[in-house]
Coordinates of C-alpha atoms in Angstrom, one line a residue:
M1 CA -18.7 23.8 4.0
T2 CA -17.2 20.5 3.0
E3 CA -19.3 17.5 3.8
Y4 CA -17.6 14.9 6.0
E5 CA -18.1 11.8 8.1
L6 CA -17.4 12.3 11.8
V7 CA -15.8 9.6 13.9
R8 CA -15.6 10.3 17.6
S9 CA -13.3 8.4 19.9
R10 CA -11.1 8.7 23.0
R11 CA -8.5 10.7 21.2
K12 CA -7.1 14.1 22.1
T13 CA -6.6 15.6 18.6
L14 CA -8.5 16.3 15.4
S15 CA -7.5 14.8 12.1
V16 CA -8.9 14.7 8.6
Q17 CA -8.5 12.0 6.0
V18 CA -9.6 11.7 2.4
T19 CA -10.1 8.1 1.3
R20 CA -9.6 6.4 -2.1
E21 CA -13.4 6.5 -2.4
C22 CA -13.2 10.3 -2.0
R23 CA -14.9 10.3 1.4
V24 CA -13.8 13.0 3.9
I25 CA -13.4 11.5 7.4
V26 CA -12.8 13.7 10.4
R27 CA -11.7 12.0 13.6
A28 CA -12.4 14.0 16.8
P29 CA -12.4 13.7 20.6
L30 CA -15.6 12.5 22.2
R31 CA -16.7 15.8 23.8
L32 CA -15.4 18.3 21.3
A33 CA -18.0 20.8 20.2
K34 CA -19.4 20.4 16.7
R35 CA -18.6 24.1 15.9
E36 CA -14.9 23.5 16.7
I37 CA -14.9 20.5 14.4
D38 CA -16.6 22.6 11.6
R39 CA -14.0 25.4 12.2
F40 CA -11.2 22.8 11.8
V41 CA -12.7 21.5 8.6
S42 CA -13.0 25.1 7.2
E43 CA -9.4 25.8 8.1
H44 CA -8.3 22.7 6.1
A45 CA -10.7 23.2 3.2
D46 CA -7.9 23.9 0.7
W47 CA -6.0 20.8 1.7
I48 CA -9.2 18.7 1.5
A49 CA -9.9 20.1 -2.0
R50 CA -6.4 19.2 -3.1
A51 CA -6.6 15.7 -1.6
L52 CA -10.0 15.1 -3.2
A53 CA -8.7 16.2 -6.6
H54 CA -5.7 13.9 -6.2
Q55 CA -7.8 10.9 -5.3
R56 CA -10.1 11.6 -8.3
T57 CA -7.0 11.8 -10.6
L58 CA -5.7 8.5 -9.2
A59 CA -9.1 6.8 -9.7
E60 CA -9.2 8.0 -13.4
A61 CA -5.6 6.9 -14.0
H62 CA -6.0 3.5 -12.3
P63 CA -9.6 2.4 -12.5
E64 CA -10.6 -0.5 -10.2
P65 CA -10.7 -3.8 -12.1
D66 CA -14.2 -5.3 -12.5
E67 CA -14.9 -8.6 -10.7
A68 CA -13.9 -10.8 -13.7
Q69 CA -10.6 -8.9 -14.1
A70 CA -9.9 -9.1 -10.4
R71 CA -10.5 -12.8 -10.4
A72 CA -8.2 -13.3 -13.4
L73 CA -5.4 -11.2 -11.8
A74 CA -5.7 -13.1 -8.6
E75 CA -5.6 -16.5 -10.4
R76 CA -2.5 -15.3 -12.3
A77 CA -0.9 -14.2 -9.0
V78 CA -1.5 -17.6 -7.5
R79 CA 0.2 -19.2 -10.5
E80 CA 3.1 -16.8 -11.0
I81 CA 4.2 -15.4 -7.6
P82 CA 4.9 -18.6 -5.6
P83 CA 7.4 -19.9 -8.3
K84 CA 9.1 -16.5 -8.3
V85 CA 9.4 -16.6 -4.5
R86 CA 10.9 -20.2 -4.6
H87 CA 13.3 -19.1 -7.3
Y88 CA 14.6 -16.0 -5.5
A89 CA 14.5 -17.6 -2.1
A90 CA 16.8 -20.4 -3.4
I91 CA 19.2 -17.8 -4.8
M92 CA 19.2 -15.8 -1.6
G93 CA 19.4 -18.8 0.7
L94 CA 16.2 -17.9 2.5
R95 CA 13.1 -19.8 3.5
P96 CA 9.8 -18.0 3.9
T97 CA 7.3 -19.9 6.2
G98 CA 4.4 -19.3 3.9
I99 CA 3.1 -17.4 0.8
R100 CA -0.3 -15.8 0.6
I101 CA -2.0 -13.8 -2.2
T102 CA -4.3 -11.1 -0.9
S103 CA -6.4 -8.2 -2.2
A104 CA -4.5 -5.5 -0.3
R105 CA -4.9 -2.1 -1.8
T106 CA -2.2 -0.1 0.0
R107 CA 0.8 -2.4 -0.2
F108 CA 2.1 -4.8 -2.8
G109 CA 3.7 -7.1 -0.3
S110 CA 4.5 -7.7 3.3
C111 CA 6.6 -10.0 5.5
S112 CA 5.3 -11.0 8.9
G113 CA 7.4 -11.3 12.0
K114 CA 7.3 -15.1 11.4
N115 CA 8.6 -14.7 7.9
S116 CA 5.4 -15.4 6.1
L117 CA 5.1 -13.4 2.8
C118 CA 1.9 -11.8 1.5
F119 CA 1.5 -10.4 -2.0
S120 CA -1.4 -8.4 -3.4
W121 CA -2.9 -9.7 -6.7
R122 CA -2.9 -6.1 -7.8
L123 CA 0.8 -6.4 -8.3
M124 CA 0.0 -8.4 -11.5
E125 CA -1.1 -5.1 -13.1
Y126 CA 2.6 -4.1 -13.2
P127 CA 5.6 -5.3 -15.4
E128 CA 7.2 -8.6 -14.5
E129 CA 10.4 -6.7 -13.5
A130 CA 8.4 -4.9 -10.8
V131 CA 6.9 -8.1 -9.5
D132 CA 10.4 -9.6 -9.2
Y133 CA 11.5 -6.6 -7.3
V134 CA 8.7 -6.9 -4.8
V135 CA 9.5 -10.6 -4.3
V136 CA 13.2 -9.8 -3.6
H137 CA 12.2 -6.9 -1.4
E138 CA 9.9 -9.0 0.8
L139 CA 12.4 -11.9 0.9
A140 CA 15.0 -9.4 2.2
H141 CA 12.7 -8.6 5.1
I142 CA 13.2 -12.2 6.3
V143 CA 16.8 -11.1 7.2
H144 CA 16.2 -7.4 7.9
K145 CA 12.8 -6.3 9.4
N146 CA 13.4 -2.6 8.4
H147 CA 14.5 -0.5 5.5
G148 CA 17.9 0.3 6.8
P149 CA 21.2 0.4 4.8
D150 CA 21.8 -3.3 5.4
F151 CA 18.3 -4.1 4.0
W152 CA 18.9 -2.1 0.8
A153 CA 22.4 -3.6 0.5
L154 CA 20.9 -7.1 0.5
V155 CA 18.2 -6.1 -2.0
G156 CA 21.0 -4.6 -4.2
Q157 CA 23.1 -7.6 -3.9
Y158 CA 20.5 -9.8 -5.7
M159 CA 18.9 -7.0 -7.8
P160 CA 21.4 -4.3 -8.6
D161 CA 18.8 -2.3 -10.6
Y162 CA 16.2 -2.4 -7.9
K163 CA 15.7 1.4 -8.0
R164 CA 14.7 1.3 -11.6
R165 CA 12.3 -1.6 -10.9
R166 CA 10.8 0.1 -7.9
A167 CA 10.1 3.2 -10.0
L168 CA 7.9 1.0 -12.2
L169 CA 5.5 0.6 -9.3
R170 CA 5.1 4.4 -9.0
K171 CA 3.9 4.9 -12.6

């Protein structure tokens, strides 16, 4: 039987999640019997095993930077990303309301509803072409708050090779 953390809440369904830290978390309704939860986990044992293997592979391929490396990457992001945002914002005729550097793990950038941009310092582990793509991508969200055809047309207008650059983030 797979070991797991159980989180009960006022939900109606069961779900299982494998985290980056290789923890298995099962979310369940408040009053669901433990045997039903165990049965659910057993039924999903193959998926859990594959997800754990995938997370271990990712961890080996992309080890977490140590504290000094993380600080150096964050300092570099603070130095390099704001000038890139100013450069592309001027070209695109856009004005973000703010720029922040974060330690987000699951996304390289975001654009708030109020047009403030956030970028993860982890982006600095990728080639400069990929960083430029993320900057243009987030700036385009000032105009289009979705990933519809008009959004991609705007990104492509200022970065015709954006698909190649985006692929760099997946390596």
